Coordinates of C-alpha atoms in Angstrom, one line a residue:
Chain A
M1 CA -27.4 -26.5 -30.9
S2 CA -30.9 -25.5 -31.9
D3 CA -32.1 -26.3 -28.4
S4 CA -29.8 -23.9 -26.7
K5 CA -30.8 -21.2 -29.1
V6 CA -34.4 -21.5 -28.2
L7 CA -33.4 -21.5 -24.5
T8 CA -31.1 -18.4 -24.6
K9 CA -33.5 -16.2 -26.6
P10 CA -36.0 -15.5 -23.8
K11 CA -33.2 -15.2 -21.3
K12 CA -31.5 -12.6 -23.5
S13 CA -34.7 -10.5 -23.9
R14 CA -35.3 -10.8 -20.1
R15 CA -31.8 -9.4 -19.5
K16 CA -32.6 -6.7 -22.0
R17 CA -35.7 -5.7 -20.2
K18 CA -33.9 -5.8 -16.9
E19 CA -31.2 -3.5 -18.4
A20 CA -33.8 -1.0 -19.7
I21 CA -35.6 -0.9 -16.3
W22 CA -32.3 -0.2 -14.5
A23 CA -31.3 2.4 -17.0
Y24 CA -34.6 4.2 -16.6
L25 CA -34.0 4.2 -12.8
F26 CA -30.5 5.6 -13.2
I27 CA -31.6 8.4 -15.5
A28 CA -34.9 9.2 -13.8
P29 CA -33.8 11.7 -11.2
V30 CA -31.7 13.9 -13.6
V31 CA -34.2 13.7 -16.4
L32 CA -37.2 14.6 -14.2
G33 CA -35.2 17.3 -12.5
L34 CA -34.0 18.8 -15.7
F35 CA -37.5 18.7 -17.1
L36 CA -39.1 20.3 -14.1
F37 CA -36.5 23.0 -13.4
Y38 CA -35.1 23.7 -16.8
L39 CA -36.9 22.4 -19.9
M40 CA -40.5 23.2 -18.7
P41 CA -39.6 26.6 -17.4
A42 CA -37.8 27.4 -20.7
L43 CA -41.0 26.6 -22.6
A44 CA -43.1 28.4 -20.0
S45 CA -41.0 31.5 -20.3
F46 CA -41.9 31.6 -24.0
G47 CA -45.6 31.4 -23.1
L48 CA -45.3 34.0 -20.3
S49 CA -43.7 36.5 -22.8
F50 CA -47.3 36.9 -24.2
T51 CA -48.8 37.6 -20.8
S52 CA -49.2 40.2 -18.1
W53 CA -48.3 38.5 -14.8
N54 CA -47.4 39.9 -11.4
G55 CA -46.2 36.5 -10.0
I56 CA -49.3 36.1 -7.8
N57 CA -52.5 36.2 -9.9
P58 CA -52.9 33.9 -12.9
P59 CA -51.1 35.3 -16.0
E60 CA -53.3 37.2 -18.4
F61 CA -52.8 36.8 -22.2
I62 CA -52.0 40.1 -23.9
G63 CA -50.5 38.9 -27.2
L64 CA -47.5 40.9 -28.5
D65 CA -48.0 43.8 -26.2
N66 CA -44.9 43.1 -24.2
L67 CA -42.7 43.0 -27.3
I68 CA -44.3 46.1 -28.8
R69 CA -43.8 47.9 -25.5
L70 CA -40.1 46.7 -25.2
F71 CA -39.2 48.1 -28.6
Q72 CA -40.7 51.4 -27.8
T73 CA -38.8 51.7 -24.5
D74 CA -35.5 53.5 -24.7
S75 CA -34.0 51.7 -21.7
F76 CA -34.6 48.3 -23.3
I77 CA -33.0 49.4 -26.6
R78 CA -30.2 50.8 -24.5
S79 CA -29.8 47.5 -22.7
M80 CA -29.7 45.6 -25.9
V81 CA -27.0 47.9 -27.4
N82 CA -25.0 47.8 -24.2
T83 CA -25.1 44.0 -24.1
L84 CA -24.0 43.7 -27.7
V85 CA -21.2 46.2 -27.3
F86 CA -20.1 44.6 -24.1
T87 CA -19.9 41.2 -25.8
L88 CA -18.4 42.3 -29.1
I89 CA -15.6 44.1 -27.3
S90 CA -14.9 42.0 -24.3
V91 CA -14.8 38.6 -25.9
P92 CA -12.4 39.3 -28.8
L93 CA -10.2 41.3 -26.4
A94 CA -10.1 38.5 -23.8
V95 CA -9.4 35.9 -26.5
M96 CA -6.6 37.9 -28.2
L97 CA -4.9 38.6 -24.9
A98 CA -5.3 35.0 -23.8
T99 CA -3.9 33.7 -27.1
G100 CA -0.8 35.9 -26.8
I101 CA -0.2 34.9 -23.2
A102 CA -0.9 31.2 -23.9
I103 CA 1.6 31.3 -26.7
L104 CA 4.2 32.8 -24.5
L105 CA 3.5 30.3 -21.7
N106 CA 3.9 27.5 -24.2
Q107 CA 7.5 28.4 -24.9
K108 CA 8.7 25.9 -22.3
I109 CA 9.6 28.8 -19.9
K110 CA 10.4 28.4 -16.2
G111 CA 7.6 29.2 -13.8
M112 CA 4.8 28.3 -16.2
V113 CA 2.6 26.9 -13.4
V114 CA 3.2 30.1 -11.2
Y115 CA 2.1 32.4 -14.0
R116 CA -0.9 30.2 -14.9
T117 CA -2.0 30.3 -11.2
L118 CA -1.7 34.0 -11.0
Y119 CA -3.6 34.6 -14.3
F120 CA -6.3 32.2 -13.2
L121 CA -7.0 33.7 -9.7
P122 CA -9.7 36.1 -10.8
V123 CA -11.7 33.2 -12.4
V124 CA -12.3 31.6 -9.1
T125 CA -13.0 34.8 -7.3
M126 CA -16.7 35.6 -6.5
P127 CA -17.9 38.1 -9.1
V128 CA -19.6 40.2 -6.4
A129 CA -16.2 40.6 -4.7
V130 CA -14.6 41.4 -8.0
G131 CA -17.1 44.2 -8.6
M132 CA -16.5 45.6 -5.1
V133 CA -12.7 45.6 -5.5
W134 CA -12.8 47.2 -8.9
K135 CA -15.3 49.8 -7.8
W136 CA -12.7 50.8 -5.2
L137 CA -9.8 50.7 -7.6
Y138 CA -11.9 52.9 -10.0
N139 CA -12.8 55.4 -7.2
T140 CA -12.3 58.9 -8.8
D141 CA -10.7 60.5 -5.7
Y142 CA -9.2 57.8 -3.6
G143 CA -8.7 54.9 -6.1
L144 CA -5.4 53.3 -6.8
L145 CA -5.8 53.7 -10.5
N146 CA -6.2 57.4 -10.5
Y147 CA -3.4 57.7 -8.0
I148 CA -1.0 56.0 -10.4
L149 CA -2.2 58.1 -13.3
G150 CA -1.7 61.2 -11.1
L151 CA 1.9 60.2 -10.4
L152 CA 2.5 59.9 -14.2
H153 CA 0.8 63.3 -14.8
L154 CA -1.9 61.6 -16.9
P155 CA -5.6 62.6 -16.9
Q156 CA -7.7 61.0 -14.1
P157 CA -11.1 60.0 -15.6
A158 CA -14.2 59.3 -13.5
W159 CA -14.0 55.7 -14.6
L160 CA -17.5 54.6 -13.7
F161 CA -19.3 57.9 -13.4
D162 CA -18.4 59.2 -16.9
P163 CA -21.2 57.8 -19.1
N164 CA -18.9 57.7 -22.1
I165 CA -16.4 55.3 -20.6
A166 CA -18.4 53.5 -17.8
L167 CA -19.1 50.5 -20.1
I168 CA -15.5 50.3 -21.2
S169 CA -14.4 50.4 -17.6
V170 CA -16.6 47.4 -16.8
I171 CA -15.4 45.6 -20.0
V172 CA -11.8 45.9 -18.6
V173 CA -12.9 44.2 -15.4
Y174 CA -14.7 41.5 -17.3
V175 CA -11.6 40.8 -19.5
W176 CA -9.5 40.7 -16.3
M177 CA -12.0 38.2 -14.8
T178 CA -12.2 35.8 -17.8
V179 CA -8.8 35.9 -19.5
G180 CA -7.5 33.1 -17.2
N181 CA -10.1 30.7 -18.3
N182 CA -9.4 31.3 -21.9
I183 CA -5.6 30.9 -21.3
I184 CA -6.1 27.4 -20.0
L185 CA -8.3 26.4 -22.9
I186 CA -5.9 27.8 -25.4
L187 CA -2.9 26.4 -23.7
A188 CA -4.5 22.9 -23.9
G189 CA -5.2 23.6 -27.6
L190 CA -1.5 24.6 -28.2
Q191 CA -0.3 21.5 -26.4
G192 CA -2.4 19.4 -28.8
I193 CA -0.5 20.6 -31.9
S194 CA 2.0 17.9 -32.9
E195 CA 5.7 18.8 -32.8
T196 CA 6.2 17.3 -36.2
Y197 CA 4.7 20.3 -37.9
Y198 CA 7.3 22.6 -36.4
E199 CA 10.1 20.1 -37.2
A200 CA 9.1 20.1 -40.8
A201 CA 8.9 23.9 -40.9
E202 CA 12.4 24.2 -39.3
I203 CA 13.8 22.0 -42.1
D204 CA 12.1 24.2 -44.7
G205 CA 13.7 27.2 -43.0
A206 CA 10.5 29.0 -41.9
S207 CA 11.1 31.7 -39.3
K208 CA 9.4 31.5 -35.9
L209 CA 7.0 34.3 -36.9
K210 CA 6.1 32.5 -40.1
Q211 CA 5.5 29.3 -38.1
L212 CA 3.2 31.2 -35.8
F213 CA 0.9 32.3 -38.6
T214 CA 1.1 29.2 -40.8
I215 CA 1.1 26.5 -38.2
T216 CA 0.1 27.6 -34.7
I217 CA -2.8 30.0 -35.4
P218 CA -4.5 27.8 -38.1
L219 CA -4.2 24.6 -36.0
L220 CA -5.5 26.6 -33.0
T221 CA -8.7 27.8 -34.7
P222 CA -10.9 24.9 -33.5
T223 CA -10.0 25.8 -29.9
L224 CA -10.4 29.5 -30.6
F225 CA -13.8 28.8 -32.0
F226 CA -14.9 27.0 -28.9
V227 CA -13.5 29.8 -26.7
F228 CA -15.4 32.3 -28.8
I229 CA -18.7 30.4 -28.7
T230 CA -18.7 29.7 -24.9
G231 CA -17.3 33.2 -24.1
M232 CA -20.0 35.0 -26.0
I233 CA -22.7 32.9 -24.5
S234 CA -21.6 33.8 -21.0
S235 CA -20.8 37.5 -21.7
L236 CA -24.3 38.0 -23.1
Q237 CA -25.6 37.0 -19.7
V238 CA -23.4 39.3 -17.6
F239 CA -25.2 40.4 -14.5
D240 CA -23.4 40.1 -11.1
L241 CA -20.6 42.5 -12.0
I242 CA -22.9 45.1 -13.5
F243 CA -25.3 44.8 -10.5
I244 CA -22.5 45.5 -8.0
M245 CA -20.8 48.2 -10.0
I246 CA -24.1 50.1 -10.4
G247 CA -25.0 49.8 -6.7
D248 CA -27.7 52.4 -5.9
S249 CA -26.3 54.9 -8.3
H250 CA -28.9 56.1 -10.7
V251 CA -26.2 57.9 -12.7
L252 CA -24.7 54.6 -13.6
L253 CA -27.8 52.7 -14.4
E254 CA -28.4 53.7 -18.0
P255 CA -24.8 53.5 -19.3
L256 CA -24.4 50.1 -17.7
R257 CA -27.8 48.5 -18.1
T258 CA -27.7 45.1 -19.7
L259 CA -30.4 42.7 -20.8
V260 CA -30.2 40.5 -17.7
Y261 CA -30.3 43.6 -15.5
G262 CA -33.6 44.4 -17.3
V263 CA -34.9 41.0 -16.6
Y264 CA -34.1 41.3 -13.0
E265 CA -35.4 44.8 -12.6
S266 CA -38.7 44.2 -14.4
G267 CA -39.3 40.8 -12.9
F268 CA -38.2 41.2 -9.3
E269 CA -38.2 44.9 -8.6
Y270 CA -41.4 45.8 -10.4
S271 CA -43.1 42.3 -10.4
Q272 CA -43.8 42.5 -14.1
M273 CA -43.0 38.9 -14.7
G274 CA -44.5 38.7 -18.2
Y275 CA -42.6 41.7 -19.4
A276 CA -39.5 40.3 -17.8
S277 CA -40.0 36.9 -19.6
A278 CA -40.3 38.7 -22.9
Q279 CA -36.9 40.3 -22.3
A280 CA -35.4 36.9 -21.2
F281 CA -36.8 35.4 -24.3
L282 CA -35.3 38.0 -26.5
L283 CA -32.0 37.4 -24.8
F284 CA -32.3 33.7 -25.6
L285 CA -33.0 34.6 -29.2
M286 CA -30.0 36.9 -29.3
I287 CA -27.7 34.1 -27.9
L288 CA -29.2 31.7 -30.4
V289 CA -28.7 33.9 -33.4
I290 CA -25.2 34.9 -32.5
T291 CA -24.3 31.2 -31.9
I292 CA -25.8 30.1 -35.2
F293 CA -24.1 33.0 -37.0
Q294 CA -20.8 31.8 -35.5
F295 CA -21.4 28.2 -36.6
A296 CA -22.3 29.4 -40.1
F297 CA -19.1 31.4 -40.4
Q298 CA -16.7 28.9 -38.9
K299 CA -16.0 27.4 -42.4
K300 CA -14.4 30.8 -43.3
W301 CA -11.7 30.6 -40.6
V302 CA -11.7 27.3 -38.6
H303 CA -9.4 24.5 -39.9
Y304 CA -10.5 21.1 -38.9
D305 CA -8.1 19.2 -41.1
G306 CA -5.1 19.5 -38.7
Chain B
M1 CA 18.6 33.8 -24.2
N2 CA 17.5 37.4 -24.8
K3 CA 14.1 36.3 -26.0
K4 CA 13.4 34.4 -22.8
W5 CA 13.9 37.6 -20.8
L6 CA 11.5 39.4 -23.0
I7 CA 8.9 36.7 -22.6
H8 CA 9.3 36.9 -18.8
L9 CA 9.0 40.6 -18.8
V10 CA 5.7 40.6 -20.7
L11 CA 4.3 37.8 -18.5
I12 CA 5.4 39.5 -15.3
I13 CA 3.7 42.8 -16.3
G14 CA 0.6 40.7 -17.0
A15 CA 0.9 38.9 -13.7
V16 CA 1.2 42.3 -11.8
V17 CA -2.0 43.5 -13.5
M18 CA -3.8 40.2 -12.4
V19 CA -2.5 40.3 -8.8
T20 CA -2.7 44.0 -7.9
P21 CA -6.4 44.1 -7.3
F22 CA -6.0 41.3 -4.8
L23 CA -3.2 43.0 -3.0
W24 CA -5.1 46.2 -3.0
M25 CA -8.1 44.5 -1.6
V26 CA -6.0 43.0 1.3
L27 CA -4.1 46.2 2.0
T28 CA -7.2 48.3 2.1
S29 CA -8.9 45.8 4.4
L30 CA -6.2 46.5 6.9
K31 CA -6.4 50.3 6.9
S32 CA -8.5 52.6 9.0
F33 CA -11.4 54.4 7.3
G34 CA -9.6 57.7 7.6
E35 CA -6.5 56.4 6.0
A36 CA -8.4 54.8 3.1
M37 CA -10.0 58.2 2.3
Q38 CA -6.8 60.2 2.3
V39 CA -4.9 62.0 -0.4
P40 CA -2.2 61.2 -1.2
I41 CA -3.0 57.6 -0.7
T42 CA -0.7 55.3 1.3
I43 CA 0.3 51.9 -0.1
F44 CA 0.9 50.1 3.2
P45 CA -1.4 50.6 6.2
E46 CA 0.1 53.0 8.9
E47 CA -1.4 50.6 11.4
W48 CA -2.4 47.1 10.4
L49 CA -6.0 46.9 11.6
V50 CA -6.9 43.3 11.8
K51 CA -9.8 44.5 13.8
N52 CA -11.7 45.4 10.5
Y53 CA -12.3 41.7 10.1
L54 CA -13.8 41.3 13.5
D55 CA -16.0 44.4 12.6
V56 CA -17.3 42.5 9.6
F57 CA -18.4 39.6 11.8
A58 CA -19.9 42.1 14.2
S59 CA -21.9 44.1 11.5
I60 CA -23.3 41.2 9.6
D61 CA -24.0 37.5 10.4
M62 CA -21.0 36.2 8.6
L63 CA -21.0 32.9 10.4
R64 CA -24.5 32.2 9.2
Y65 CA -23.7 33.2 5.6
Y66 CA -20.7 30.8 5.7
F67 CA -22.8 28.0 7.1
N68 CA -25.6 28.6 4.5
T69 CA -23.2 28.8 1.6
L70 CA -21.4 25.7 2.7
M71 CA -24.7 23.8 3.0
V72 CA -25.8 24.9 -0.5
T73 CA -22.4 24.1 -2.0
L74 CA -22.3 20.7 -0.4
G75 CA -25.9 19.8 -1.3
R76 CA -25.6 20.8 -4.9
T77 CA -22.2 19.2 -5.4
L78 CA -23.0 15.9 -3.8
G79 CA -26.4 15.8 -5.6
Q80 CA -24.7 16.5 -9.0
L81 CA -22.0 13.9 -8.4
I82 CA -24.4 11.2 -7.5
L83 CA -27.3 11.9 -9.9
C84 CA -25.3 13.0 -12.9
S85 CA -22.9 10.0 -12.7
L86 CA -25.8 7.6 -12.5
A87 CA -27.4 9.1 -15.6
A88 CA -24.1 9.4 -17.4
F89 CA -23.4 5.7 -16.7
A90 CA -26.8 4.7 -18.2
F91 CA -26.1 6.9 -21.3
A92 CA -22.5 5.6 -21.7
R93 CA -22.9 1.9 -21.0
M94 CA -26.5 0.7 -21.1
D95 CA -29.1 0.1 -23.8
F96 CA -32.7 1.2 -23.6
P97 CA -35.5 2.3 -25.8
G98 CA -35.5 6.1 -26.4
K99 CA -31.9 6.5 -25.3
N100 CA -30.8 8.9 -28.1
V101 CA -33.9 11.0 -27.9
I102 CA -33.6 11.4 -24.2
F103 CA -29.9 12.2 -24.4
I104 CA -30.6 14.9 -27.0
L105 CA -33.3 16.4 -24.8
V106 CA -30.7 16.5 -21.9
L107 CA -28.2 18.2 -24.2
S108 CA -30.8 20.8 -25.3
V109 CA -30.8 22.0 -21.7
L110 CA -27.2 23.1 -22.2
M111 CA -28.5 25.8 -24.5
V112 CA -31.0 27.3 -22.1
P113 CA -29.6 30.4 -20.4
M114 CA -30.1 30.7 -16.6
Q115 CA -32.1 33.9 -17.0
I116 CA -34.8 32.4 -19.1
I117 CA -35.7 29.8 -16.5
L118 CA -35.5 32.3 -13.6
I119 CA -39.1 33.7 -13.8
P120 CA -41.0 30.4 -14.4
N121 CA -38.9 28.8 -11.7
Y122 CA -39.9 31.5 -9.3
G123 CA -43.5 30.4 -10.0
I124 CA -42.7 26.7 -9.6
L125 CA -40.8 27.2 -6.4
T126 CA -43.6 29.4 -5.1
S127 CA -46.2 26.8 -5.7
L128 CA -44.0 24.2 -4.1
G129 CA -43.7 26.5 -1.1
W130 CA -40.0 26.5 -1.5
I131 CA -39.3 30.3 -1.9
D132 CA -36.9 31.4 0.8
T133 CA -35.9 27.9 1.9
F134 CA -32.8 25.7 1.4
Y135 CA -34.8 23.5 -1.0
A136 CA -34.9 26.4 -3.5
L137 CA -31.2 27.0 -3.1
I138 CA -30.2 23.3 -3.4
V139 CA -32.6 21.1 -5.2
P140 CA -32.7 22.8 -8.7
G141 CA -28.9 23.0 -8.6
M142 CA -28.6 19.2 -8.1
F143 CA -29.4 18.5 -11.8
S144 CA -27.0 19.4 -14.5
A145 CA -27.0 18.7 -18.2
F146 CA -23.4 19.8 -18.3
G147 CA -22.6 17.3 -15.5
V148 CA -24.2 14.4 -17.4
F149 CA -22.4 15.3 -20.6
L150 CA -19.0 15.7 -19.0
L151 CA -19.2 12.4 -17.1
R152 CA -20.6 10.5 -20.0
Q153 CA -17.6 11.6 -22.1
F154 CA -15.4 10.5 -19.3
F155 CA -17.1 7.1 -18.9
L156 CA -16.9 6.5 -22.7
G157 CA -13.1 6.7 -22.3
I158 CA -13.0 3.8 -19.8
P159 CA -12.2 0.5 -21.6
K160 CA -15.3 -1.6 -22.1
E161 CA -13.4 -4.9 -21.4
L162 CA -13.4 -3.9 -17.8
D163 CA -17.2 -4.1 -17.4
E164 CA -17.6 -7.0 -19.8
A165 CA -15.3 -9.0 -17.5
A166 CA -17.4 -7.9 -14.5
T167 CA -20.7 -8.8 -16.3
I168 CA -19.4 -12.4 -16.9
D169 CA -18.5 -12.6 -13.2
G170 CA -22.2 -11.9 -12.5
C171 CA -21.8 -8.2 -11.5
S172 CA -25.0 -6.2 -11.5
F173 CA -25.4 -2.9 -13.3
F174 CA -25.1 -1.0 -10.1
G175 CA -22.1 -3.1 -9.2
I176 CA -20.4 -2.1 -12.5
Y177 CA -21.2 1.5 -11.9
W178 CA -20.0 1.5 -8.4
R179 CA -17.0 -0.9 -8.6
I180 CA -15.7 -0.4 -12.2
I181 CA -16.8 3.0 -13.6
L182 CA -16.7 5.4 -10.6
P183 CA -13.2 4.3 -9.4
N184 CA -11.9 4.7 -13.0
A185 CA -13.4 8.1 -13.5
T186 CA -12.1 10.0 -10.5
P187 CA -10.5 12.8 -12.5
G188 CA -13.8 13.5 -14.2
L189 CA -15.7 13.4 -10.9
I190 CA -13.1 15.7 -9.3
A191 CA -13.4 18.2 -12.2
L192 CA -17.2 18.2 -12.0
G193 CA -17.0 18.6 -8.3
I194 CA -14.7 21.6 -8.5
F195 CA -16.9 23.3 -11.2
T196 CA -20.0 22.7 -9.1
I197 CA -18.4 24.0 -5.9
L198 CA -17.2 27.1 -7.6
A199 CA -20.5 27.8 -9.3
A200 CA -22.5 27.2 -6.1
W201 CA -20.2 29.3 -3.8
N202 CA -20.1 32.3 -6.2
D203 CA -23.7 32.0 -7.3
F204 CA -25.6 35.3 -7.0
L205 CA -28.7 35.9 -9.2
W206 CA -30.5 32.7 -8.1
P207 CA -30.1 33.2 -4.3
L208 CA -30.8 36.9 -4.8
V209 CA -34.2 36.2 -6.4
M210 CA -35.2 33.0 -4.6
T211 CA -34.5 34.0 -1.0
N212 CA -35.0 37.1 1.1
S213 CA -34.5 36.4 4.7
E214 CA -31.4 36.4 6.9
E215 CA -32.0 32.7 7.6
T216 CA -31.3 31.6 4.1
R217 CA -28.9 34.3 2.9
M218 CA -25.8 33.2 1.1
L219 CA -22.4 34.9 1.2
S220 CA -22.7 36.6 -2.2
V221 CA -26.0 38.1 -1.4
G222 CA -25.0 39.0 2.1
I223 CA -21.8 40.8 0.9
A224 CA -23.8 42.6 -1.8
A225 CA -26.3 43.8 0.9
F226 CA -23.3 44.8 3.1
Q227 CA -22.1 46.9 0.2
G228 CA -25.4 48.7 0.0
Q229 CA -25.3 49.4 3.8
Y230 CA -21.7 50.5 4.1
S231 CA -21.2 51.9 0.6
T232 CA -18.2 54.1 1.4
D233 CA -16.5 52.2 4.2
Y234 CA -14.1 50.6 1.9
P235 CA -11.8 49.0 4.5
L236 CA -14.8 47.1 5.9
L237 CA -16.1 46.2 2.4
M238 CA -12.7 44.9 1.4
A239 CA -12.4 42.8 4.5
G240 CA -15.8 41.3 3.6
A241 CA -14.6 40.7 0.1
V242 CA -11.5 38.9 1.3
L243 CA -13.6 36.8 3.7
S244 CA -16.0 35.7 1.0
T245 CA -13.4 34.7 -1.6
I246 CA -10.6 33.2 0.6
P247 CA -12.1 29.7 0.7
M248 CA -12.3 29.4 -3.1
L249 CA -8.8 30.8 -3.6
I250 CA -7.4 28.3 -1.1
M251 CA -9.4 25.5 -2.8
F252 CA -8.1 26.5 -6.2
I253 CA -4.5 26.7 -5.1
I254 CA -4.7 23.2 -3.6
L255 CA -6.7 21.6 -6.4
Q256 CA -5.5 23.6 -9.4
K257 CA -4.0 20.6 -11.2
H258 CA -7.5 19.0 -11.4
L259 CA -9.3 22.2 -12.2
V260 CA -7.0 23.0 -15.0
S261 CA -7.2 19.6 -16.6
G262 CA -11.0 19.7 -16.2
I263 CA -11.2 23.0 -18.0
A264 CA -8.8 21.9 -20.7
L265 CA -10.9 18.8 -21.2
Q266 CA -14.0 20.8 -22.3
G267 CA -12.1 22.4 -25.2
V268 CA -11.0 19.1 -26.6
R269 CA -12.9 18.0 -29.7
R270 CA -14.6 14.6 -29.6

C-alpha cells in the first residue's frame, strides 16, 4: 500500500505539470491576442488621453489639456448630451415595446415563429443599409412617411432636417432596429417562469391583469435588468446609423453628433489622436458609471428570489 | 376568442411597421430615378427595373466587396471558433496555476468598448505594417472574450463523466477537446458562429478606419461611399442596400432557430 503511494505521487505531479503545459498552449493564442489588441490598447488609450498625437510622430505629453479643451468645446458638450438623451429615450422605449410584444407572443398564439421572424429582421440587417433606407423613408418631399401623413392630412415634418426632431427621428430608427433582439431575450425570460405560479393565482381568483403585475413583471425583472444593461452599453456606442444619416450634411451634424462620432471625427478626420482618445476615455467612464449606477439600483426593482 | 383577435391585430400592426421599410427598399430599388422623385409617389414601380441592380455592379466593384467581406467574415469566424473553443476548454475542464486570474482578465475585456481600443490599435496596426491589409481586418477579430465566455459556459454544461471515461481510456487533452467536448457543444459553436458572421459582415467603424483602398474595401464601407457618391439616386442606393443585406437575411431565415436560442442563452442567469 505505502509503496504504491510513493510510486503514484511523482506520476500524479507529472500529469499535473503536463496538464498545465497543455492548458497554457490552449489559452495562449486568445490570451495573447486579447492582450495585444484589446487590453493593452485600452490602457494605452488612457495614457494617450494626456497627449497630443497626430498618429505619426511620437505622442507628446500635455497633461489635462485635452480634457480642459473638451469641456470648453460646445460640440463636445453637445455630443455628450445627445448620447445621453439618445440612450435614455431609446433603451427604455425599446424595452417597454419589446416587453409588451413578448408578453403577447407568449400567449400561445398561432404564428408565433412568423411574428418573431418579422420582428427580428432589422437586427440582422446591416446598420449602414438601415440608415440608408430610413433616410429615404424620412425624405421630406418624396419619402413614404410624409406621403402617408399627407394622405391623412397630418403635418409633414422635415424629419431629419428639423434640428428639434432630428435626434428623435434617429431614436425611432434605433428602436426599430433593436426591439427584435430585446423581444427574444424577454421571451426567453417569460418562458422560464414556472406555470405553477399562474396556477396558484388562478385558484386564488386573481385576474389576468393582476397576474401580469404580481407574477409576470416581477419574475421578469432579472431579464429586464440584463436587457437594460446590455442595451445601454451598446446604445451609448451608437455610430454607424448616425454616420450614414448625417451623410455630408452639415445641417445635421450638430443635432445628431454623438460621442463616438466625435472620436471618429477628431481621430481620423483631423488626426488629433490624443484628443480623440480623451473622448473615447470619457465615453468609457460614462458607460462604467451608468452600468455601476444600474447595478447599485437593481436592489430597488430586480427580484432574484423567483 | 375575442382576445386572441385583438392580440393578432396588435402584432400585425407591429409586423407591418417592421416589414414596411424592407418592402419600400425593394420597391424603390426597382423604380426609375424619375419615378422615385415624383409627387404623388407610386407604390409599385410602373416598370420593374431589374437593371438598377446591374447598374450597381457597373458603378462600384460589388464583386470585390462581396469577396472581401466573405474573406473577412470567414477568417474571423473560423479563427474565433477554433481559438475561443480551445481556450474555453482549458478554462472549463483543465487545472493550471493562475487560471482564475487569467480568466478574470479575459472577462475584463468584455467591458472595454470598441471605440476606446480603436485609436491605439491604429497605432499598433501601423507599426505592424497592417493598415489597409486583410490582416488588419481579420486578425484582431479572431480573438473574442465573449466567445471564450459563451463557450466556457456551454462546456461546463457537458457531463464531466464523459471526459473522465475518456481519460481512463488514455485519451489526451486534445483528444477530449476534439472527440468529446466539441461534438457535444455544437449548439454553442453554431450560436457563436452566427454571432461572429453577423458582426463581421455588418462591421463598419473598424474597416472604415483601418482600410482606405479599393482592394481591401468591405461591403459596408463600399455602400457608404456609394451613398456619398450617388446621394440622391435612391433607386440605385436601395438596390445597393438590398444587395448588401440579402446574404444575412437569408442566413437568418435558414438558421433562425439556432440564432434565437443563442441570444436567449445570454440572458439566462448562471
